[in-house]
Amino acid sequence: MYETWEELEATCMQCGACALADTRTHIVFGTGNRASRVLFIGEGPGEQEDLRGIPFVGRAGQLLDKMLAAVDLDRTKIYIANIVKCRPPQNRDPMPAEQEECINWLRAQVRLMKPAIIVCLGRIAGMKIIKPDLKITAEHGIWYEKGGILMMAMLHPAALLRNPNNKPEAFRDFLKLRDKITELGLNTDSD
Ligand code: URA
Ligand code: SF4
């Protein structure tokens, strides 16, 4: 049980609990506003994230930033982390055992942050966090409730780069998020 973010981050940055430690450049702990009530969870670092130690800084990340901005959000108003904190080689899917090991760090982040809303970016995060049989194509944009936290899966921005035709439906999910933030009266003014 970690009492502070500083303690948690310092310990996490030493992690060698799975084989992804052998090939990573940097651990990608997470970024954004730790006092926010809105947490975004992606799959795992890609090449740029691994090189810089920051989530969603490659092409998919730039698209994410644009979609956030369109609903008046940015990284000062939310927190962003991933299911696994080290890059899987060749960007393969993180293996179940790697996810199971690494999610302990994410759980510790959730305990400190106490988010009201979790947004899962893509199938891997949605299946791990919301439900194992999540069908991302049919079930993105739907609110689920688990342990007092509202959760929604969204299409992964990397998938939107491959299928730009899906951008309008992805944008509708961001509008639903915006509405929910307003409805719950969550302050996202960089608090
Ligand atoms: N894709 C992810 O799922 N996470 C990142 O941090 C970058 C790309
Ligand atoms: Fe540790 Fe997670 Fe990195 Fe594996 S992926 S070494 S569990 S931080």
XYZ file of C-alpha atoms and ligand atoms in Angstrom:
207
model
C 0.000 0.000 0.000
C 1.549 3.258 -1.132
C 0.796 6.452 0.784
C 2.108 8.922 -1.784
C 2.582 9.218 -5.542
C 6.276 9.930 -4.986
C 6.769 6.654 -3.122
C 4.775 4.708 -5.707
C 6.563 6.214 -8.696
C 10.028 5.785 -7.196
C 9.332 2.094 -6.506
C 7.709 1.469 -9.884
C 10.676 2.992 -11.700
C 12.805 0.106 -10.346
C 10.436 -2.600 -11.584
C 11.826 -5.758 -13.109
C 8.814 -7.961 -12.451
C 8.303 -9.190 -16.025
C 10.387 -9.843 -19.125
C 9.467 -6.491 -20.703
C 12.052 -4.958 -18.356
C 14.823 -6.528 -20.466
C 13.969 -4.678 -23.678
C 12.585 -1.331 -22.501
C 14.419 1.974 -22.700
C 12.198 3.770 -20.167
C 9.367 2.802 -17.868
C 6.313 4.870 -18.834
C 4.699 5.526 -15.459
C 1.949 7.942 -16.483
C 1.409 11.638 -17.014
C -1.103 14.376 -16.425
C -3.008 15.667 -13.437
C -2.935 13.348 -10.434
C -5.689 15.381 -8.773
C -8.059 14.907 -11.716
C -11.047 12.537 -11.386
C -10.692 11.331 -14.996
C -8.219 8.551 -15.852
C -7.381 7.402 -19.406
C -5.818 3.953 -19.774
C -4.062 2.793 -22.943
C -2.459 -0.507 -23.836
C 1.271 -0.001 -23.518
C 4.111 2.227 -24.676
C 5.096 2.294 -28.352
C 8.470 3.296 -29.755
C 8.248 7.034 -29.043
C 6.810 6.483 -25.574
C 9.611 4.040 -24.759
C 12.228 6.546 -25.930
C 10.737 9.486 -23.993
C 9.166 7.822 -20.970
C 5.806 9.575 -21.556
C 2.523 7.930 -22.681
C 0.889 8.786 -26.008
C 3.546 11.027 -27.537
C 3.719 9.347 -30.973
C 1.268 9.752 -33.860
C -1.595 8.113 -31.957
C -0.884 10.400 -29.027
C -1.081 13.481 -31.232
C -4.505 12.364 -32.431
C -5.559 11.746 -28.822
C -4.473 15.282 -27.902
C -6.581 16.678 -30.770
C -9.677 14.761 -29.713
C -9.198 15.838 -26.103
C -8.850 19.461 -27.177
C -12.075 19.225 -29.189
C -13.977 18.626 -25.938
C -11.982 21.175 -23.941
C -9.711 18.644 -22.254
C -5.936 18.315 -22.173
C -3.219 16.648 -20.113
C -3.503 19.201 -17.317
C -7.113 18.091 -16.771
C -6.838 14.289 -16.921
C -4.328 11.584 -16.049
C -3.053 9.047 -18.632
C -1.444 5.655 -18.005
C -1.227 2.236 -19.686
C -1.986 -1.389 -18.822
C 1.734 -2.226 -19.160
C 4.428 0.330 -18.364
C 7.177 -1.097 -20.560
C 7.090 -1.394 -24.356
C 6.360 -4.856 -25.753
C 8.957 -5.653 -28.468
C 7.774 -4.778 -32.005
C 4.601 -3.336 -30.406
C 3.089 -6.807 -30.019
C 0.094 -7.128 -27.689
C 1.174 -7.353 -24.067
C 0.842 -10.981 -22.965
C -1.743 -11.897 -20.308
C 0.955 -12.636 -17.719
C 2.628 -9.263 -18.388
C -0.703 -7.464 -18.030
C -1.499 -9.340 -14.835
C 1.857 -8.414 -13.318
C 1.917 -4.780 -14.381
C -1.671 -3.943 -13.532
C -0.671 -3.948 -9.864
C 1.061 -0.614 -10.482
C -2.039 0.745 -12.182
C -4.214 -0.438 -9.279
C -1.962 1.453 -6.880
C -2.318 4.556 -9.063
C -6.106 4.158 -9.019
C -6.138 3.841 -5.210
C -4.249 7.127 -4.877
C -6.126 8.962 -7.596
C -9.673 7.778 -6.826
C -10.992 8.494 -10.322
C -14.721 8.977 -10.892
C -14.345 8.069 -14.577
C -12.020 5.647 -16.363
C -11.708 5.750 -20.153
C -10.140 2.634 -21.699
C -8.429 3.315 -25.003
C -8.810 0.248 -27.194
C -9.671 -3.414 -26.913
C -6.796 -4.546 -24.674
C -7.460 -1.957 -21.944
C -11.229 -2.407 -22.255
C -11.014 -6.180 -21.832
C -8.645 -5.942 -18.878
C -10.438 -3.140 -17.012
C -14.126 -3.361 -17.979
C -14.862 -6.981 -18.891
C -12.932 -9.838 -20.502
C -15.492 -10.341 -23.272
C -15.739 -6.665 -24.264
C -16.433 -6.206 -27.974
C -14.780 -2.904 -28.733
C -16.526 -2.356 -32.080
C -20.006 -2.806 -30.611
C -19.434 -1.659 -27.040
C -17.265 1.451 -27.250
C -19.105 4.513 -26.011
C -21.180 2.562 -23.468
C -20.953 3.468 -19.781
C -20.290 0.628 -17.354
C -20.109 0.921 -13.570
C -17.657 -1.083 -11.466
C -16.769 -0.457 -7.835
C -18.331 2.993 -7.921
C -16.283 4.055 -10.952
C -17.885 4.870 -14.314
C -16.024 3.268 -17.196
C -16.178 3.574 -20.959
C -14.114 1.995 -23.716
C -13.179 4.109 -26.716
C -11.653 3.222 -30.071
C -7.863 3.341 -29.814
C -6.367 6.389 -31.587
C -3.889 4.086 -33.374
C -6.887 2.192 -34.795
C -8.375 5.519 -35.908
C -5.172 6.300 -37.794
C -5.669 3.028 -39.689
C -9.439 3.576 -40.150
C -10.104 7.330 -40.327
C -13.717 6.591 -41.299
C -14.363 5.718 -37.652
C -13.342 9.167 -36.402
C -16.916 10.548 -36.229
C -18.123 7.719 -33.970
C -14.988 8.055 -31.858
C -15.692 11.757 -31.494
C -19.234 11.003 -30.309
C -17.700 9.049 -27.413
C -15.612 12.075 -26.441
C -18.811 14.145 -26.412
C -20.406 11.552 -24.095
C -17.404 11.897 -21.816
C -17.722 15.679 -21.864
C -21.426 15.414 -20.970
C -20.720 13.027 -18.099
C -18.023 15.314 -16.684
C -20.537 18.166 -16.753
C -23.330 16.009 -15.312
C -21.138 14.891 -12.389
C -19.903 18.435 -11.856
C -16.273 17.316 -12.033
C -13.926 20.221 -12.009
C -11.431 19.799 -14.835
C -10.040 23.325 -14.621
C -6.485 22.221 -13.875
C -7.186 21.622 -10.187
N -0.564 3.400 -27.478
C -0.899 3.104 -26.208
O -1.780 2.290 -25.951
N -0.264 3.740 -25.241
C 0.690 4.650 -25.448
O 1.218 5.192 -24.482
C 1.028 4.943 -26.788
C 0.385 4.298 -27.783
Fe 7.366 -4.048 -14.298
Fe 5.215 -3.499 -15.757
Fe 7.608 -3.073 -16.789
Fe 6.766 -5.569 -16.434
S 5.869 -4.042 -17.825
S 8.801 -4.765 -15.872
S 5.554 -5.364 -14.539
S 6.735 -2.009 -15.023
